[in-house]
Short mmCIF file of C-alpha atoms in Angstrom, two decimals:
data_model
loop_
_atom_site.label_atom_id
_atom_site.label_comp_id
_atom_site.label_asym_id
_atom_site.label_seq_id
_atom_site.Cartn_x
_atom_site.Cartn_y
_atom_site.Cartn_z
CA MET A 1 92.07 38.49 -34.84
CA ALA A 2 92.54 35.00 -36.26
CA LEU A 3 93.26 34.66 -39.95
CA CYS A 4 91.04 32.49 -42.10
CA LEU A 5 92.46 29.13 -43.17
CA LYS A 6 93.04 30.26 -46.76
CA GLN A 7 95.34 32.96 -45.41
CA VAL A 8 96.97 30.71 -42.83
CA PHE A 9 97.72 27.79 -45.14
CA ASN A 10 98.89 29.72 -48.15
CA LYS A 11 100.40 27.41 -50.79
CA ASP A 12 103.18 29.98 -51.30
CA LYS A 13 104.36 29.11 -47.79
CA THR A 14 104.78 25.42 -48.52
CA PHE A 15 108.13 24.31 -47.13
CA ARG A 16 108.78 22.20 -50.24
CA PRO A 17 107.04 22.01 -53.65
CA ARG A 18 103.92 19.87 -53.50
CA LYS A 19 104.14 16.40 -54.99
CA LYS A 20 101.24 15.90 -57.40
CA PHE A 21 99.57 12.81 -58.83
CA GLU A 22 99.38 12.51 -62.61
CA PRO A 23 95.77 12.80 -63.89
CA GLY A 24 94.50 9.62 -65.48
CA THR A 25 96.60 7.29 -63.34
CA GLN A 26 95.21 4.81 -60.82
CA ARG A 27 97.03 6.67 -58.04
CA PHE A 28 95.29 9.92 -59.07
CA GLU A 29 91.87 8.19 -59.00
CA LEU A 30 92.63 6.77 -55.55
CA TYR A 31 93.70 10.22 -54.37
CA LYS A 32 90.42 11.71 -55.63
CA LYS A 33 88.48 8.95 -53.88
CA ALA A 34 90.30 9.60 -50.61
CA GLN A 35 89.75 13.37 -50.88
CA ALA A 36 86.04 12.91 -51.67
CA SER A 37 85.64 10.74 -48.58
CA LEU A 38 87.40 13.33 -46.44
CA LYS A 39 85.14 16.13 -47.70
CA SER A 40 81.99 14.06 -47.25
CA GLY A 41 82.18 14.37 -43.47
CA LEU A 42 82.58 10.63 -42.94
CA ASP A 43 84.16 9.39 -39.74
CA LEU A 44 87.95 9.55 -40.19
CA LYS A 45 88.29 5.96 -38.95
CA ALA A 46 86.15 4.88 -41.91
CA VAL A 47 87.86 7.20 -44.40
CA VAL A 48 91.27 5.54 -43.95
CA GLN A 49 90.06 1.99 -44.59
CA LEU A 50 91.26 0.29 -47.77
CA PRO A 51 88.55 0.50 -50.46
CA PRO A 52 87.38 -2.93 -51.70
CA GLY A 53 89.47 -4.28 -54.57
CA GLU A 54 92.27 -1.71 -54.22
CA SER A 55 95.97 -2.42 -53.69
CA ILE A 56 97.18 -1.73 -50.17
CA ASN A 57 100.53 -0.44 -51.44
CA ASP A 58 98.82 2.03 -53.79
CA TRP A 59 96.58 3.18 -50.93
CA ILE A 60 99.58 3.66 -48.64
CA ALA A 61 101.57 5.45 -51.36
CA VAL A 62 98.72 7.91 -51.98
CA HIS A 63 98.46 8.71 -48.28
CA VAL A 64 102.19 9.02 -47.66
CA VAL A 65 102.45 11.60 -50.44
CA ASP A 66 99.32 13.41 -49.26
CA PHE A 67 100.52 13.54 -45.66
CA PHE A 68 103.90 14.81 -46.85
CA ASN A 69 102.12 17.63 -48.71
CA ARG A 70 99.85 18.50 -45.78
CA ILE A 71 102.51 18.40 -43.07
CA ASN A 72 104.89 20.23 -45.35
CA LEU A 73 102.26 22.98 -45.65
CA ILE A 74 101.64 23.13 -41.89
CA TYR A 75 105.35 23.37 -41.08
CA GLY A 76 105.91 25.89 -43.88
CA THR A 77 103.39 28.14 -42.16
CA MET A 78 104.98 27.58 -38.73
CA SER A 79 108.59 27.89 -39.88
CA GLU A 80 108.89 31.61 -39.10
CA TYR A 81 108.29 30.74 -35.43
CA CYS A 82 110.64 27.75 -35.46
CA THR A 83 114.15 29.17 -35.56
CA GLU A 84 117.68 28.20 -34.58
CA ARG A 85 117.26 30.42 -31.54
CA SER A 86 113.81 29.28 -30.40
CA CYS A 87 114.38 25.60 -31.19
CA PRO A 88 118.11 24.76 -30.99
CA ILE A 89 117.24 21.06 -30.56
CA MET A 90 114.69 19.01 -32.52
CA SER A 91 112.54 17.90 -29.64
CA GLY A 92 109.10 17.29 -28.23
CA GLY A 93 109.37 18.88 -24.79
CA LEU A 94 112.06 17.90 -22.31
CA LYS A 95 111.48 14.16 -22.59
CA TYR A 96 111.86 13.56 -26.33
CA GLU A 97 114.81 14.51 -28.52
CA TYR A 98 115.04 13.49 -32.17
CA ARG A 99 118.42 13.11 -33.85
CA TRP A 100 118.95 12.96 -37.59
CA GLN A 101 120.52 10.06 -39.47
CA ASP A 102 120.66 9.26 -43.17
CA ASP A 103 122.83 7.23 -45.51
CA SER A 104 124.92 10.12 -46.77
CA LYS A 105 125.84 13.20 -44.73
CA TYR A 106 124.80 12.00 -41.27
CA LYS A 107 125.73 8.34 -40.87
CA LYS A 108 125.31 8.45 -37.08
CA PRO A 109 122.36 9.97 -35.13
CA THR A 110 123.21 13.67 -34.96
CA LYS A 111 121.78 16.43 -32.81
CA LEU A 112 120.34 19.20 -35.03
CA SER A 113 118.21 22.26 -34.46
CA ALA A 114 114.53 21.83 -35.31
CA PRO A 115 114.77 23.94 -38.53
CA GLN A 116 117.80 21.94 -39.69
CA TYR A 117 116.06 18.65 -38.90
CA MET A 118 112.93 19.72 -40.79
CA CYS A 119 114.98 20.76 -43.80
CA MET A 120 116.83 17.44 -43.88
CA LEU A 121 113.57 15.54 -43.38
CA MET A 122 111.65 17.23 -46.19
CA ASP A 123 114.59 16.84 -48.60
CA TRP A 124 114.91 13.16 -47.67
CA ILE A 125 111.19 12.41 -48.12
CA GLU A 126 111.05 14.34 -51.38
CA MET A 127 113.96 12.27 -52.70
CA LEU A 128 112.21 9.01 -51.74
CA ILE A 129 108.75 9.77 -53.13
CA ASN A 130 110.28 10.92 -56.42
CA ASN A 131 112.34 7.74 -56.71
CA GLU A 132 110.63 5.45 -59.25
CA ASP A 133 112.34 2.41 -57.74
CA ILE A 134 110.54 3.03 -54.42
CA PHE A 135 107.34 4.83 -55.44
CA PRO A 136 106.73 3.49 -58.99
CA THR A 137 104.16 5.43 -61.02
CA ARG A 138 104.22 3.42 -64.27
CA ILE A 139 101.48 0.85 -64.78
CA GLY A 140 102.66 -2.72 -64.21
CA VAL A 141 105.78 -1.75 -62.28
CA PRO A 142 105.64 -3.47 -58.86
CA PHE A 143 106.45 -1.86 -55.53
CA PRO A 144 109.75 -2.99 -54.00
CA LYS A 145 109.66 -5.57 -51.20
CA GLN A 146 110.80 -3.00 -48.64
CA PHE A 147 108.12 -0.44 -49.65
CA GLN A 148 106.06 -0.56 -46.45
CA GLN A 149 109.24 -0.53 -44.37
CA VAL A 150 110.31 2.70 -46.14
CA CYS A 151 106.84 4.18 -45.58
CA THR A 152 107.03 3.33 -41.87
CA LYS A 153 110.26 5.30 -41.61
CA ILE A 154 108.78 8.26 -43.53
CA LEU A 155 105.61 8.34 -41.43
CA THR A 156 107.52 7.91 -38.15
CA ARG A 157 109.60 10.96 -38.99
CA LEU A 158 106.57 12.97 -40.16
CA PHE A 159 104.92 12.17 -36.83
CA ARG A 160 107.82 13.96 -35.14
CA VAL A 161 106.82 17.14 -36.97
CA PHE A 162 103.41 16.95 -35.29
CA VAL A 163 105.10 16.36 -31.91
CA HIS A 164 107.33 19.41 -32.29
CA VAL A 165 104.59 21.67 -33.64
CA TYR A 166 102.07 20.68 -30.96
CA ILE A 167 104.45 20.87 -28.01
CA HIS A 168 106.53 23.91 -29.00
CA HIS A 169 104.33 25.99 -31.32
CA PHE A 170 100.74 25.32 -30.32
CA ASP A 171 100.20 28.92 -29.19
CA SER A 172 101.11 30.08 -32.69
CA ILE A 173 98.67 27.57 -34.21
CA ILE A 174 95.88 28.97 -32.01
CA ASN A 175 96.82 32.58 -32.75
CA MET A 176 96.58 31.87 -36.49
CA GLY A 177 93.19 30.23 -36.11
CA ALA A 178 94.61 26.97 -37.47
CA GLU A 179 93.96 24.68 -34.51
CA ALA A 180 90.96 22.85 -36.04
CA HIS A 181 92.79 22.25 -39.32
CA VAL A 182 95.94 20.90 -37.68
CA ASN A 183 93.90 18.71 -35.32
CA THR A 184 91.93 17.21 -38.23
CA CYS A 185 95.14 16.58 -40.15
CA TYR A 186 96.67 14.82 -37.14
CA LYS A 187 93.55 12.73 -36.52
CA HIS A 188 93.53 11.63 -40.16
CA PHE A 189 97.24 10.77 -39.96
CA TYR A 190 96.82 8.93 -36.63
CA TYR A 191 93.86 6.79 -37.74
CA PHE A 192 95.66 5.90 -40.96
CA ILE A 193 98.87 4.74 -39.32
CA ARG A 194 96.89 2.79 -36.71
CA GLU A 195 94.66 1.16 -39.35
CA PHE A 196 97.71 -0.34 -41.08
CA SER A 197 100.05 -0.60 -38.03
CA LEU A 198 102.63 1.59 -39.74
CA ILE A 199 104.28 3.17 -36.68
CA ASP A 200 105.48 1.46 -33.52
CA HIS A 201 103.12 2.46 -30.69
CA ARG A 202 106.11 3.52 -28.56
CA GLU A 203 106.86 6.29 -31.07
CA LEU A 204 103.35 7.69 -30.47
CA GLU A 205 103.91 8.25 -26.73
CA PRO A 206 104.54 12.04 -26.92
CA LEU A 207 100.96 12.76 -28.07
CA VAL A 208 99.16 9.89 -26.33
CA ARG A 209 97.24 12.22 -23.98
CA MET A 210 95.78 14.06 -26.94
CA VAL A 211 94.56 10.80 -28.45
CA LEU A 212 93.03 9.73 -25.12
CA GLY A 213 91.20 13.05 -25.13
CA TRP A 214 89.39 11.96 -28.31
CA GLY A 215 87.77 9.16 -26.32
CA GLY A 216 90.06 6.18 -26.10
CA GLY A 217 92.24 6.59 -29.17
CA GLY A 218 90.41 4.10 -31.40
#
């Protein structure tokens, strides 16, 4: 029997602590606006559009953090099924393999198991979104010039979590009754990155059939 979503996506299972927006800040108000739109049942293509008069970098920052929290939660729930033994390579089927590279421990693309890759990824994103020089939270402090470039890298790597979960753990998603939730999260993510051209279309190839199944991919 499938579990209800509250049981499936238990916050205690979050892979990493959730990043929260400070109440009273512009970013918090934008987050509330985005959440209200999501809950209103509006078309997801409309939900992701930049609200009139708002800063595009603030809008992107809010969504990057929110997607990190949501995907973090999805993978945290799946992590018991994603082990060194079941997933010795971070991949999306036989055709796609993802290697890890950063500026510290892994200076060259390195083959890792899926759990290792996920751990490195979540640590890396958490470090970036908590870095005031990249994601400034103080009023009047500008975003760095490379901000959208950094966000593209974050979102590209988060997309790989969807690829791995869909291709290697979809049966577990169905068994937990979480299919609709994960699908909605991916649609929201997909329409957002397409709206602002944040991920190279070639990176999206592994899940292109799913998008075509929505009716053309928007």
